[in-house]
Amino acid sequence: MEAMFEELIRLWKKRNIAGFSCADRESARQKILEMIPQNATIGFSGSVTLDELGIIRELASRGNQVFNPYLESLSREEGLEVRRRATQADYYLASANAVSQKGELVFFSGLGNRTAGVAYAKNLIVVCGINKLTPDLDSALKRAREYATPLNCKRLKWNTPCLADGICRKEICLFPEYRRMCCQILILEADALPDRMKVLLVEESLGF
Ligand code: SF4
């Protein structure tokens, strides 16, 4: 695994993506806390990986202002507005659905806040466990569509064709009959800005 991470980090270097290898979730959490100044504002998109790290809670408890659109107290409109503000925070945190060993990162998004934050936030930190690695872009897209998204639909109980059996039927996954989760797909191959994007590769399974 070490060699695989090293190769990805090497590939990313010329694509303006700074990669870091972390032995476990604890070292990833510490790395993020070191990277982000205490007075920085934080945006993020919903992610089991980030939940398992407990990093959003920790950043909020040490005083970082966090734009959290997932609070139950928010109305739909308020939640959408907080998502917009989150993409404009100083730092945006997310996880990829899949990472190709050739270097591409794949992000699926329903509302588009995740793709917007990942594509254009001022500073981006992406966390990925080893379970997200795939051999190439085709298998990364397949993983995101046929594995990660159906599990997310199940977790959030979204009414989609894949909810019951985990099989994607994107041809019929349309409104208003269904609440399609994967509306947008972002394939990130490189970053134009040299210091914007950091990816933490964690040597344990995180999220799905
Ligand atoms: S397109 Fe629809 S059925 Fe297919 S994975 Fe996405 S949400 Fe599920």
CSV table of C-alpha atoms and ligand atoms in Angstrom, one decimal:
chain,number,residue,atom,x,y,z
A,1,MET,CA,0.0,0.0,0.0
A,2,GLU,CA,2.8,2.3,0.8
A,3,ALA,CA,4.2,2.0,-2.7
A,4,MET,CA,0.8,2.7,-4.2
A,5,PHE,CA,0.4,5.8,-2.1
A,6,GLU,CA,3.9,7.0,-3.0
A,7,GLU,CA,3.2,6.5,-6.7
A,8,LEU,CA,-0.1,8.5,-6.5
A,9,ILE,CA,1.6,11.3,-4.6
A,10,ARG,CA,4.3,11.4,-7.3
A,11,LEU,CA,1.7,11.5,-10.1
A,12,TRP,CA,-0.2,14.3,-8.3
A,13,LYS,CA,2.8,16.5,-7.8
A,14,LYS,CA,2.9,17.6,-11.5
A,15,ARG,CA,-0.8,18.1,-11.4
A,16,ASN,CA,-0.7,20.7,-8.6
A,17,ILE,CA,-2.2,18.2,-6.1
A,18,ALA,CA,-0.3,17.8,-2.8
A,19,GLY,CA,-0.8,14.2,-1.6
A,20,PHE,CA,-0.1,13.0,1.9
A,21,SER,CA,0.1,9.5,3.3
A,22,CYS,CA,-1.5,9.0,6.7
A,23,ALA,CA,-1.0,5.8,8.7
A,24,ASP,CA,-4.5,5.9,10.2
A,25,ARG,CA,-7.5,8.2,10.8
A,26,GLU,CA,-6.0,9.7,13.9
A,27,SER,CA,-2.9,10.9,12.0
A,28,ALA,CA,-5.2,12.2,9.2
A,29,ARG,CA,-7.2,14.1,11.8
A,30,GLN,CA,-4.1,15.7,13.3
A,31,LYS,CA,-2.8,16.6,9.9
A,32,ILE,CA,-6.0,18.4,9.1
A,33,LEU,CA,-6.0,20.3,12.4
A,34,GLU,CA,-2.4,21.4,11.6
A,35,MET,CA,-3.2,22.5,8.0
A,36,ILE,CA,-6.2,24.7,8.9
A,37,PRO,CA,-5.7,27.9,10.9
A,38,GLN,CA,-7.8,28.3,14.0
A,39,ASN,CA,-9.5,31.4,12.6
A,40,ALA,CA,-10.4,29.9,9.2
A,41,THR,CA,-14.0,29.3,8.2
A,42,ILE,CA,-14.9,25.7,7.2
A,43,GLY,CA,-17.3,24.3,4.6
A,44,PHE,CA,-17.8,20.6,3.9
A,45,SER,CA,-20.1,18.2,2.1
A,46,GLY,CA,-21.8,15.2,3.7
A,47,SER,CA,-19.4,12.3,4.0
A,48,VAL,CA,-19.2,9.2,6.1
A,49,THR,CA,-15.4,9.4,5.9
A,50,LEU,CA,-15.5,12.9,7.5
A,51,ASP,CA,-18.0,11.6,10.1
A,52,GLU,CA,-15.7,8.7,11.0
A,53,LEU,CA,-12.8,11.1,11.4
A,54,GLY,CA,-14.9,13.3,13.7
A,55,ILE,CA,-13.0,16.2,12.2
A,56,ILE,CA,-15.9,18.6,11.7
A,57,ARG,CA,-16.9,18.4,15.3
A,58,GLU,CA,-13.3,18.9,16.4
A,59,LEU,CA,-12.8,22.0,14.2
A,60,ALA,CA,-16.0,23.5,15.5
A,61,SER,CA,-15.1,22.8,19.1
A,62,ARG,CA,-11.7,24.4,18.8
A,63,GLY,CA,-13.4,27.6,17.5
A,64,ASN,CA,-13.4,27.4,13.7
A,65,GLN,CA,-16.6,28.7,12.2
A,66,VAL,CA,-18.3,25.8,10.4
A,67,PHE,CA,-21.0,26.2,7.8
A,68,ASN,CA,-23.0,23.0,8.5
A,69,PRO,CA,-26.0,22.6,6.2
A,70,TYR,CA,-27.0,19.3,7.8
A,71,LEU,CA,-28.5,20.7,11.0
A,72,GLU,CA,-32.0,19.4,11.5
A,73,SER,CA,-33.1,22.9,12.7
A,74,LEU,CA,-32.5,24.3,9.2
A,75,SER,CA,-35.3,24.7,6.6
A,76,ARG,CA,-34.7,23.4,3.1
A,77,GLU,CA,-34.0,27.0,1.9
A,78,GLU,CA,-31.7,27.7,4.8
A,79,GLY,CA,-29.8,24.4,4.2
A,80,LEU,CA,-29.3,25.4,0.5
A,81,GLU,CA,-28.0,28.8,1.5
A,82,VAL,CA,-25.6,27.3,4.0
A,83,ARG,CA,-24.4,24.9,1.3
A,84,ARG,CA,-23.6,28.0,-0.9
A,85,ARG,CA,-21.8,29.7,1.9
A,86,ALA,CA,-19.8,26.6,2.6
A,87,THR,CA,-18.4,26.5,-0.9
A,88,GLN,CA,-17.0,30.0,-0.2
A,89,ALA,CA,-15.4,29.2,3.1
A,90,ASP,CA,-11.6,29.5,3.6
A,91,TYR,CA,-11.3,25.7,3.6
A,92,TYR,CA,-13.6,23.0,2.1
A,93,LEU,CA,-13.4,19.4,3.2
A,94,ALA,CA,-14.7,16.4,1.3
A,95,SER,CA,-14.1,12.8,0.4
A,96,ALA,CA,-14.0,11.4,-3.1
A,97,ASN,CA,-16.2,8.5,-4.1
A,98,ALA,CA,-13.3,6.9,-5.8
A,99,VAL,CA,-9.6,7.6,-6.6
A,100,SER,CA,-8.0,6.0,-9.7
A,101,GLN,CA,-4.5,4.7,-9.3
A,102,LYS,CA,-3.8,6.7,-12.5
A,103,GLY,CA,-4.5,9.9,-10.5
A,104,GLU,CA,-8.1,10.9,-11.2
A,105,LEU,CA,-10.5,11.7,-8.4
A,106,VAL,CA,-14.2,11.1,-8.8
A,107,PHE,CA,-16.9,13.0,-7.0
A,108,PHE,CA,-20.7,12.5,-7.4
A,109,SER,CA,-23.1,15.1,-6.2
A,110,GLY,CA,-26.9,15.5,-5.9
A,111,LEU,CA,-27.4,19.2,-5.4
A,112,GLY,CA,-24.0,20.2,-6.7
A,113,ASN,CA,-22.6,21.7,-3.5
A,114,ARG,CA,-19.9,19.0,-3.3
A,115,THR,CA,-18.9,19.4,-6.9
A,116,ALA,CA,-18.9,23.2,-6.6
A,117,GLY,CA,-16.8,23.2,-3.4
A,118,VAL,CA,-14.3,20.6,-4.7
A,119,ALA,CA,-14.0,22.4,-8.0
A,120,TYR,CA,-13.5,26.0,-6.8
A,121,ALA,CA,-13.1,26.4,-3.0
A,122,LYS,CA,-10.2,28.6,-1.9
A,123,ASN,CA,-8.5,25.7,-0.2
A,124,LEU,CA,-9.6,22.1,-0.6
A,125,ILE,CA,-8.8,19.1,1.6
A,126,VAL,CA,-9.9,15.7,0.4
A,127,VAL,CA,-9.7,12.6,2.6
A,128,CYS,CA,-9.7,9.1,1.2
A,129,GLY,CA,-9.4,5.7,2.8
A,130,ILE,CA,-7.7,2.8,1.0
A,131,ASN,CA,-11.1,1.3,0.1
A,132,LYS,CA,-11.7,4.2,-2.4
A,133,LEU,CA,-8.7,3.2,-4.6
A,134,THR,CA,-9.4,1.6,-8.0
A,135,PRO,CA,-7.1,0.6,-10.8
A,136,ASP,CA,-8.3,3.2,-13.4
A,137,LEU,CA,-10.9,5.8,-14.2
A,138,ASP,CA,-13.5,3.4,-15.5
A,139,SER,CA,-13.4,1.3,-12.3
A,140,ALA,CA,-13.5,4.6,-10.3
A,141,LEU,CA,-16.7,5.7,-12.1
A,142,LYS,CA,-18.2,2.2,-11.7
A,143,ARG,CA,-17.4,2.2,-8.0
A,144,ALA,CA,-19.0,5.6,-7.5
A,145,ARG,CA,-22.1,4.7,-9.4
A,146,GLU,CA,-22.7,1.0,-8.6
A,147,TYR,CA,-21.3,0.8,-5.1
A,148,ALA,CA,-20.9,4.1,-3.2
A,149,THR,CA,-24.1,5.9,-4.4
A,150,PRO,CA,-26.5,3.0,-3.8
A,151,LEU,CA,-25.1,2.7,-0.2
A,152,ASN,CA,-25.5,6.4,0.3
A,153,CYS,CA,-29.1,6.2,-1.0
A,154,LYS,CA,-29.8,3.4,1.5
A,155,ARG,CA,-28.1,5.3,4.4
A,156,LEU,CA,-30.1,8.5,3.7
A,157,LYS,CA,-33.3,6.6,2.6
A,158,TRP,CA,-33.6,8.5,-0.6
A,159,ASN,CA,-36.3,7.2,-2.9
A,160,THR,CA,-34.2,6.0,-5.8
A,161,PRO,CA,-34.4,2.8,-8.0
A,162,CYS,CA,-31.2,1.6,-6.3
A,163,LEU,CA,-32.6,1.9,-2.8
A,164,ALA,CA,-34.0,-1.6,-2.4
A,165,ASP,CA,-31.4,-3.8,-4.2
A,166,GLY,CA,-28.4,-1.5,-4.7
A,167,ILE,CA,-28.6,-1.8,-8.5
A,168,CYS,CA,-28.3,1.5,-10.4
A,169,ARG,CA,-31.1,2.0,-13.0
A,170,LYS,CA,-30.1,5.5,-14.1
A,171,GLU,CA,-32.4,5.4,-17.2
A,172,ILE,CA,-35.5,5.6,-15.0
A,173,CYS,CA,-33.9,7.5,-12.0
A,174,LEU,CA,-35.7,10.7,-12.9
A,175,PHE,CA,-37.9,13.4,-11.3
A,176,PRO,CA,-40.5,13.5,-10.0
A,177,GLU,CA,-40.9,9.7,-9.5
A,178,TYR,CA,-37.5,9.4,-7.9
A,179,ARG,CA,-35.1,11.6,-5.9
A,180,ARG,CA,-31.9,11.0,-8.0
A,181,MET,CA,-28.8,11.3,-5.9
A,182,CYS,CA,-26.1,11.3,-8.6
A,183,CYS,CA,-27.0,14.3,-10.7
A,184,GLN,CA,-23.5,15.7,-11.2
A,185,ILE,CA,-20.2,13.9,-11.7
A,186,LEU,CA,-16.8,15.7,-11.3
A,187,ILE,CA,-13.6,14.0,-12.6
A,188,LEU,CA,-10.7,15.9,-11.2
A,189,GLU,CA,-7.5,15.3,-13.1
A,190,ALA,CA,-5.4,18.2,-12.0
A,191,ASP,CA,-5.6,21.6,-10.4
A,192,ALA,CA,-4.7,24.9,-12.1
A,193,LEU,CA,-3.6,26.5,-8.8
A,194,PRO,CA,-0.5,25.1,-7.2
A,195,ASP,CA,-1.4,25.4,-3.5
A,196,ARG,CA,-5.2,24.9,-3.4
A,197,MET,CA,-5.7,21.1,-3.2
A,198,LYS,CA,-4.5,18.6,-0.7
A,199,VAL,CA,-5.4,14.9,-0.6
A,200,LEU,CA,-4.9,12.8,2.5
A,201,LEU,CA,-4.6,9.1,1.7
A,202,VAL,CA,-5.4,7.0,4.8
A,203,GLU,CA,-4.1,3.5,5.2
A,204,GLU,CA,-7.4,2.2,6.6
A,205,SER,CA,-10.9,1.8,5.3
A,206,LEU,CA,-13.0,4.9,5.7
A,207,GLY,CA,-16.6,5.6,4.5
A,208,PHE,CA,-17.8,3.8,1.4
B,1,SF4,S1,-28.6,7.2,-10.9
B,1,SF4,FE1,-30.2,6.8,-9.4
B,1,SF4,S2,-30.4,4.5,-9.3
B,1,SF4,FE2,-28.4,5.0,-10.2
B,1,SF4,S3,-27.0,5.1,-8.4
B,1,SF4,FE3,-27.7,7.2,-8.8
B,1,SF4,S4,-29.4,7.4,-7.5
B,1,SF4,FE4,-29.1,5.2,-7.6
